[in-house]
Short mmCIF file of C-alpha atoms in Angstrom, two decimals:
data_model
loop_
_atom_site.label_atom_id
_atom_site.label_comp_id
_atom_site.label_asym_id
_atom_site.label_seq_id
_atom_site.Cartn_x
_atom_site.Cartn_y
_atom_site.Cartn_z
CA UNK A 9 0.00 0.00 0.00
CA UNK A 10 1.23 3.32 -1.00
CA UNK A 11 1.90 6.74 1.50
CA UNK A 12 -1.05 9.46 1.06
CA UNK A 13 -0.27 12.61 2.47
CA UNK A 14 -2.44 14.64 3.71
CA UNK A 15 -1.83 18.93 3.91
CA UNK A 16 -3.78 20.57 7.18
CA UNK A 17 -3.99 24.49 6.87
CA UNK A 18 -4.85 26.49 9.45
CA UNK A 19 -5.22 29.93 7.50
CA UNK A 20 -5.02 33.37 8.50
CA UNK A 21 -4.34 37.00 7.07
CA UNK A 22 -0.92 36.93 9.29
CA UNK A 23 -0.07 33.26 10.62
CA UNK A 24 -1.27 30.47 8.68
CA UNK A 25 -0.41 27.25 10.15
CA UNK A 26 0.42 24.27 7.71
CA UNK A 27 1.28 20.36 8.82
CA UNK A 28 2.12 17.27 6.35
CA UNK A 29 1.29 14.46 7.56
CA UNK A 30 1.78 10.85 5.76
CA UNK A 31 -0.24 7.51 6.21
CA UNK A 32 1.36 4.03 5.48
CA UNK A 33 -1.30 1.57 6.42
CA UNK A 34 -1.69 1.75 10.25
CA UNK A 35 1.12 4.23 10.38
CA UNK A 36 0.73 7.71 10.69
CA UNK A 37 4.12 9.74 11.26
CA UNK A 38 4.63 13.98 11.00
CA UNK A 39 6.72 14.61 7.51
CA UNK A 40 6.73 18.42 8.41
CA UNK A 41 4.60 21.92 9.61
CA UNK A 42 5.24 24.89 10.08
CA UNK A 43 4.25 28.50 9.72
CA UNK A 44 3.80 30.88 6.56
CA UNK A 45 4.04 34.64 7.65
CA UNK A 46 2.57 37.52 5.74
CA UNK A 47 3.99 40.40 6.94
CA UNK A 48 1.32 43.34 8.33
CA UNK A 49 1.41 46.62 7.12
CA UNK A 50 1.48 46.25 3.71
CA UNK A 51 -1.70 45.95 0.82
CA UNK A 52 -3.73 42.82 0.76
CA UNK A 53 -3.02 42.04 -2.08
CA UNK A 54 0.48 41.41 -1.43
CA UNK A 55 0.07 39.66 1.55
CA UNK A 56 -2.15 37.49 -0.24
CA UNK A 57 0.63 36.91 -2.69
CA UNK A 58 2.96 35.67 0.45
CA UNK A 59 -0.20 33.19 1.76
CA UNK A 60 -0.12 31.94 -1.87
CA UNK A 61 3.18 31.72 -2.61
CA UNK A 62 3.83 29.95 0.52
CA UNK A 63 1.18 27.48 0.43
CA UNK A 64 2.24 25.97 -2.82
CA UNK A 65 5.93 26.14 -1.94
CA UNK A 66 4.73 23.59 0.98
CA UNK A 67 2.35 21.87 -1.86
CA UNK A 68 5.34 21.50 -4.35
CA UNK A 69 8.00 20.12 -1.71
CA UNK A 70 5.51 17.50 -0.19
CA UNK A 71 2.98 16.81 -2.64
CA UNK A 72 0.47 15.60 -0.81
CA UNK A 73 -2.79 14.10 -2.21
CA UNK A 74 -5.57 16.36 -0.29
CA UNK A 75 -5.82 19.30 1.24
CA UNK A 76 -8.04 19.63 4.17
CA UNK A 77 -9.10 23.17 5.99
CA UNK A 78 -11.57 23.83 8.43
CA UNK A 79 -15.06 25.38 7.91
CA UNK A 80 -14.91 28.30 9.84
CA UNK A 81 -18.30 29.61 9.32
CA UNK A 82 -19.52 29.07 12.51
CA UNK A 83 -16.46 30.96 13.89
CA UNK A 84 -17.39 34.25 12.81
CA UNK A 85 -20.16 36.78 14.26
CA UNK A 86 -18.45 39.28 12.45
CA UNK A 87 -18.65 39.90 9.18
CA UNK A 88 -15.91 42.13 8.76
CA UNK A 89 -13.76 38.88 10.30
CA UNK A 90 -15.54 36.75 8.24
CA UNK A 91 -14.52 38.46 5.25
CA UNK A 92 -10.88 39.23 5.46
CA UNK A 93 -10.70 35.58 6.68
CA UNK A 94 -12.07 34.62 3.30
CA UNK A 95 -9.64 36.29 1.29
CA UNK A 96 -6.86 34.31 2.98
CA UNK A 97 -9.24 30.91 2.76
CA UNK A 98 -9.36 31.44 -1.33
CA UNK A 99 -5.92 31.73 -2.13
CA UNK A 100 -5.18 28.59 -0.07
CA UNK A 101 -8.00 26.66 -2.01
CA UNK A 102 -6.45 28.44 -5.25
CA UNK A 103 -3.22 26.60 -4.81
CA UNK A 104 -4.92 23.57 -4.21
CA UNK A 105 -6.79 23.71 -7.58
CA UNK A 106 -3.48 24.58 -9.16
CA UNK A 107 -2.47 22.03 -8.32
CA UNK A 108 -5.25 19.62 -8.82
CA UNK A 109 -5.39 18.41 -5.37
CA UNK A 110 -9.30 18.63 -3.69
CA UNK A 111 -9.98 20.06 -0.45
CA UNK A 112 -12.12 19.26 2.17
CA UNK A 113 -13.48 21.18 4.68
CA UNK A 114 -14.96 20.26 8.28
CA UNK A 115 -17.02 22.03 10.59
CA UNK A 116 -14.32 22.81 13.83
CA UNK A 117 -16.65 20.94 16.56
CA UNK A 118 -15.94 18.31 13.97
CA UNK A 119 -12.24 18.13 14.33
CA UNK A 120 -12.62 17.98 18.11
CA UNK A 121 -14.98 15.21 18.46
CA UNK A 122 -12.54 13.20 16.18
CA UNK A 123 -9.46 13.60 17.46
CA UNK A 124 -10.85 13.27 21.11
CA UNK A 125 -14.03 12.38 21.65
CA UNK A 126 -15.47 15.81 22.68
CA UNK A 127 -16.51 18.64 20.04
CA UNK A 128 -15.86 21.56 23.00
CA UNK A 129 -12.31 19.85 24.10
CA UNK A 130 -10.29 22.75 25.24
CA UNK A 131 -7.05 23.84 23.50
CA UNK A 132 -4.86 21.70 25.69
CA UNK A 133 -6.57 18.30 25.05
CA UNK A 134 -6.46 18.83 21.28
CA UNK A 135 -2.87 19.39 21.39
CA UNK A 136 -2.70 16.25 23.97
CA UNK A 137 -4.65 14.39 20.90
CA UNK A 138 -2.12 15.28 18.06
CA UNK A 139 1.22 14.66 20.05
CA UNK A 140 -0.25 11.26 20.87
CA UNK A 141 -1.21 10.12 17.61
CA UNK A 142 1.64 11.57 15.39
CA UNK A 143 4.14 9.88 18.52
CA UNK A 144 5.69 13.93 19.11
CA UNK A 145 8.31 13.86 21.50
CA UNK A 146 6.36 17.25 22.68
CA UNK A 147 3.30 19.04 21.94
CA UNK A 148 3.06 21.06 18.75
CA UNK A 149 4.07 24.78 18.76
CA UNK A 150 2.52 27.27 17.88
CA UNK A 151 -0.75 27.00 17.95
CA UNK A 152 -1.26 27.38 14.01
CA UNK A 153 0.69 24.29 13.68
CA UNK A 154 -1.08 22.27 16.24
CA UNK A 155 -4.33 23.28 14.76
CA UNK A 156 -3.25 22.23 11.05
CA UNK A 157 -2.18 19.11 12.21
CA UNK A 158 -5.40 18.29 14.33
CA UNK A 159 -7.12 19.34 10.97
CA UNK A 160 -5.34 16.77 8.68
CA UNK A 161 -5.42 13.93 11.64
CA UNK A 162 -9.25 14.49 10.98
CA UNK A 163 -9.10 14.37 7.74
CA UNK A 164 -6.93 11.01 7.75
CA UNK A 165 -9.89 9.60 9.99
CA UNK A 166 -13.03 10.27 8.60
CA UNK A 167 -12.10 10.79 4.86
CA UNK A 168 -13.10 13.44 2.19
CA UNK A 169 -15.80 15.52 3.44
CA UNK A 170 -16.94 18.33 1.49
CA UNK A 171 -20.01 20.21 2.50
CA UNK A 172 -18.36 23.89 1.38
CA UNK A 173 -19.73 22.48 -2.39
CA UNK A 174 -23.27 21.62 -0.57
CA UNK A 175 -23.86 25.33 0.53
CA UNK A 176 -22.66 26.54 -2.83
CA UNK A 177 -24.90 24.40 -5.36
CA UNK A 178 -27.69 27.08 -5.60
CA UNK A 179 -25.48 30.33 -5.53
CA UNK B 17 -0.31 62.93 -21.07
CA UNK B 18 -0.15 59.07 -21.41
CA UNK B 19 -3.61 57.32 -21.14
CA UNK B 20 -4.38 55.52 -17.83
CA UNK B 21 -6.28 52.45 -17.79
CA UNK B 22 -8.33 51.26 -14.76
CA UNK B 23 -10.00 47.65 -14.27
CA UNK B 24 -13.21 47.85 -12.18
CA UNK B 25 -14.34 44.38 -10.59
CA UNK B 26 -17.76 43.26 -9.12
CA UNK B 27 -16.63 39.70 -7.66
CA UNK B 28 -18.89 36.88 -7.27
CA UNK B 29 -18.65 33.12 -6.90
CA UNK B 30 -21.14 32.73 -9.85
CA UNK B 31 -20.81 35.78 -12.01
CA UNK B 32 -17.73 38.42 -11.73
CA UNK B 33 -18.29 41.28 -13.89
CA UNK B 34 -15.51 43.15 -14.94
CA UNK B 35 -15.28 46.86 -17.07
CA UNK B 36 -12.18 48.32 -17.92
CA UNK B 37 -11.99 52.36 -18.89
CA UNK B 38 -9.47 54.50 -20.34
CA UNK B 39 -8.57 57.84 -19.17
CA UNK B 40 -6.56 60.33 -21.31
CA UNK B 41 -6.64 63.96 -20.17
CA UNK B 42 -10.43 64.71 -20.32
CA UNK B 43 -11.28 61.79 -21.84
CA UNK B 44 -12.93 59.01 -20.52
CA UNK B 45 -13.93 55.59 -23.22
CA UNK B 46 -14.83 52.48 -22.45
CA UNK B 47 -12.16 49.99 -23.58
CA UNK B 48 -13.90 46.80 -22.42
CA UNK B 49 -16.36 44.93 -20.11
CA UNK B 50 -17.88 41.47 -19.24
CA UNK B 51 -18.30 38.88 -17.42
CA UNK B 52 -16.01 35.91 -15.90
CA UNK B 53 -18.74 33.34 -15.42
CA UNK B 54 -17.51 30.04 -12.84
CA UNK B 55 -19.37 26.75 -13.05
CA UNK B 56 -21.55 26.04 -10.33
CA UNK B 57 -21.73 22.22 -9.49
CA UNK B 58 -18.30 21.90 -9.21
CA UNK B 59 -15.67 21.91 -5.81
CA UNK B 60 -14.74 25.53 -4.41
CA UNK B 61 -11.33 25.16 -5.59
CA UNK B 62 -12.03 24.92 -9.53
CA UNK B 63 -14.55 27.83 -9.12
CA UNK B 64 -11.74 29.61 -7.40
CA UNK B 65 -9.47 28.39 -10.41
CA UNK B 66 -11.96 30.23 -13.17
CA UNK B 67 -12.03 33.33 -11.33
CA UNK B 68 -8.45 33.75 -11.32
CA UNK B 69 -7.66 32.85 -14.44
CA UNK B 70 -10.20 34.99 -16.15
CA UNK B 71 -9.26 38.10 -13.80
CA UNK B 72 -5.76 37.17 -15.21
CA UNK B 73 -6.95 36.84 -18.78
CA UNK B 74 -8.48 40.61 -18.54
CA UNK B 75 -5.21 42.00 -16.85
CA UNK B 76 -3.23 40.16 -19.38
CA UNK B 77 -4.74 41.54 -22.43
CA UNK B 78 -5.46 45.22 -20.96
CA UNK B 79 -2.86 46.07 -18.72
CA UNK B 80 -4.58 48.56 -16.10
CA UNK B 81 -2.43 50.58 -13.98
CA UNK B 82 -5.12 49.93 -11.47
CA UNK B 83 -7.66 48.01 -9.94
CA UNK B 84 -10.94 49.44 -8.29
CA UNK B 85 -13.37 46.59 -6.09
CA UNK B 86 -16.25 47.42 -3.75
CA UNK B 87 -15.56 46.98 -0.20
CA UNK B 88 -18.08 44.99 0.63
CA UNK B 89 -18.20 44.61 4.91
CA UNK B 90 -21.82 46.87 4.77
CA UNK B 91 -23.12 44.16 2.18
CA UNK B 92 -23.76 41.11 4.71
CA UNK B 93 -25.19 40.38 8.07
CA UNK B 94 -24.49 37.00 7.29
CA UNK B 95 -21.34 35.53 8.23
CA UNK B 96 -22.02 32.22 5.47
CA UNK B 97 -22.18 34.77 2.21
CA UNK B 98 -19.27 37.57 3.46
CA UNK B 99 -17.00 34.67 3.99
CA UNK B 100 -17.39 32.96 0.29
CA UNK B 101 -17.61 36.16 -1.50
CA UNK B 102 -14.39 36.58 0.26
CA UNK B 103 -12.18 33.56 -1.21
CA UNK B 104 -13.72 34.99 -4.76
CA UNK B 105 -12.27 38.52 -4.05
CA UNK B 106 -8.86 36.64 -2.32
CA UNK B 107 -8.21 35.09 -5.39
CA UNK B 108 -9.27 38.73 -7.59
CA UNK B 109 -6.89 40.42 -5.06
CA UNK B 110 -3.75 37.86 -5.67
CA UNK B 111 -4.22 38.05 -9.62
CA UNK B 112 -3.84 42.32 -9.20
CA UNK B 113 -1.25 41.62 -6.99
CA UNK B 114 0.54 39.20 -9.04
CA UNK B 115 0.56 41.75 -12.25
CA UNK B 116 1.86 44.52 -9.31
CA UNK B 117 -1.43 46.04 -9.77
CA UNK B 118 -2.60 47.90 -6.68
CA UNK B 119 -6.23 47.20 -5.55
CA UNK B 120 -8.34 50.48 -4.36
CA UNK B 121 -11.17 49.24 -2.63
CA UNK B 122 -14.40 51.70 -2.12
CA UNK B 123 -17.57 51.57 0.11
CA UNK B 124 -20.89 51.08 -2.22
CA UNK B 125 -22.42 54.21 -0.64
CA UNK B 126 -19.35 56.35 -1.81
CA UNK B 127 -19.11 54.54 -5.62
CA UNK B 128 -23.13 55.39 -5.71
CA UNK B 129 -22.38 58.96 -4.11
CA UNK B 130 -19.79 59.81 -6.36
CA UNK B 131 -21.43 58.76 -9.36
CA UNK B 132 -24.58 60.27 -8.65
CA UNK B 133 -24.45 62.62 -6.10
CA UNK B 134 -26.74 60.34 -4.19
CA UNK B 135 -25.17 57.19 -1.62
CA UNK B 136 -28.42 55.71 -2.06
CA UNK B 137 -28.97 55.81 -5.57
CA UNK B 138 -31.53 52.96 -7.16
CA UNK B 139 -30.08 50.76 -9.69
CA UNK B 140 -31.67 52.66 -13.15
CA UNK B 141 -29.71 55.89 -11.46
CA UNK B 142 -26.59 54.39 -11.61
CA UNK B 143 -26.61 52.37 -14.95
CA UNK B 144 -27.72 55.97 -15.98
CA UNK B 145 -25.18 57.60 -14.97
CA UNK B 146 -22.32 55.12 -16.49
CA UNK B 147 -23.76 55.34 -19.54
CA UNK B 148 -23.74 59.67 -19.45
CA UNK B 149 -19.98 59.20 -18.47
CA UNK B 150 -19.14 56.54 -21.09
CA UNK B 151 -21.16 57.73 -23.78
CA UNK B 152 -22.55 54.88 -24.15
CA UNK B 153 -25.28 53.99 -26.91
CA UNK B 154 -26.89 51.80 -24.02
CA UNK B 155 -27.63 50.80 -20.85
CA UNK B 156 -24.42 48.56 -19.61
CA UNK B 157 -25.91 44.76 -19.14
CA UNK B 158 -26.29 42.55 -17.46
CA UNK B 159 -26.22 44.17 -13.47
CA UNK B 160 -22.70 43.20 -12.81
CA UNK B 161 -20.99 44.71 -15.64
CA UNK B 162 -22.84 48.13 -15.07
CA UNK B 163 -21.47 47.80 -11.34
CA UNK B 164 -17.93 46.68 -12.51
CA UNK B 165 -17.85 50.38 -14.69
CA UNK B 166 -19.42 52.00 -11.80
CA UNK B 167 -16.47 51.39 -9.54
CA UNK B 168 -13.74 51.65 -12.63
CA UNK B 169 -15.47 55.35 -12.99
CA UNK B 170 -15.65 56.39 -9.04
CA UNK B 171 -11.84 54.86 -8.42
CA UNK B 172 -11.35 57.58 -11.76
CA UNK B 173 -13.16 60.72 -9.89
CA UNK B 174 -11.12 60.28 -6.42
CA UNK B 175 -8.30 58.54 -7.04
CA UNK B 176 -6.61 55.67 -5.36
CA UNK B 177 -7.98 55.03 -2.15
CA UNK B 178 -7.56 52.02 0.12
CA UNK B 179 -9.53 51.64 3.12
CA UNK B 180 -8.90 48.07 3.47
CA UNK B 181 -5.27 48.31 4.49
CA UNK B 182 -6.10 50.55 7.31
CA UNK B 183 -8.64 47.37 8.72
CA UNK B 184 -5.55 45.11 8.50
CA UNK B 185 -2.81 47.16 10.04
CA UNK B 186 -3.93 45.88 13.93
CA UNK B 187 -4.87 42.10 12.98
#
């Protein structure tokens, strides 16, 4: 049985959080994460162009069959949030299409219950969860990285799940 | 006095429309508009894919100096729409910034107020008043290439102006 590897992004306008991780039958080990950076105080559109550009440097290296992101719909009471979070969201899913890899998306609560059980587990557990099951001598820092990681365990254990297309079929 | 060409955008996961206008001195023509239409039934990423490629396409074969898109926070109460319009206008953003186009982003009530004198202006006012300013034979259709022009022409009256940036510079 061939490796699948599987990209968790945790996006954002300044951090986003990215972690590879690579299944062999039973076996599920880290193959890298990390951070892209886009630096503030400059136009969206070139921080964008960092996010991108980052993303499909990580995409390139690794090659990884899906890409898996959470839905963060529920997160936002703000528009304006909501929004700005978007831009980052597309260009992430952009590289993905580039590079003909699909993404799937899951609800956060989602992620939690997966990885332990409990869709309100506080920050701690989750990390707990993904040192555990990747075998990490420590837990995952930052928190970006622990999140994308937690985000692509998920998506090793439940599979593709896309209900982003459901809610766009009659736009 | 060299002419200036300006590419106004009205994003949307379905439909984008797109206008782009030429100004030389006192002169103001219409050099092109339409549409950059995205498959529906398909995953987020390949809609994502269309967008950017046809935004590309336009700047490709134009060249603007600039780019003009509504800001669009006023738009939704709901969290669901303002965060999918958003990946469309991430991935609108990244193609401007990958041609080293800047992006000047405007509040609807100032593209209607500058057009018309009137921040509340119904629909037939402002397809009205792009036509006066273009001298066009016609109305502009359909809706979203009227509103692409109408944002070209109101980045034209007051110049580059970028609220957005100002929103970032504390995230």
């Amino acid at each position: 049985m061939s490796a699948i590897r599987i990209l968790g992004i945790d996006p954002g306008l300044n951090t986003t959080g990215y972690g590879v991780i690579e299944i062999q039958g039973p076996l599920i080990k880290l193959c890298e994460a990390g951070i892209v950076r886009s630096r503030a105080k400059q136009s969206i559109e070139k921080r964008l162009l960092e996010i991108h550009s980052g993303v499909k440097e990580v995409i390139a290296a690794f090659e990884p069959q899906r890409m898996a992101l959470e839905q963060l719909f529920s997160h936002y009471s703000r528009p304006r949030t909501a929004i700005l979070m978007g831009h980052a969201r597309g260009v992430i899913c952009l590289a993905a299409g580039e590079a003909g890899i699909p993404v799937a998306h899951y609800e956060p609560t989602r992620v939690k219950k997966v990885l332990t059980g409990n869709g309100h587990a506080p920050k701690h557990q989750m990390q707990q969860a993904v040192k555990l099951q990747l075998s990490l001598a420590t837990f995952p820092e930052p928190a970006d990285v622990a999140d994308a990681l937690a985000i692509a365990l998920c998506s090793h254990h439940i599979g593709d799940n896309t209900p982003l297309e459901e809610l766009l079929e009659n736009r």
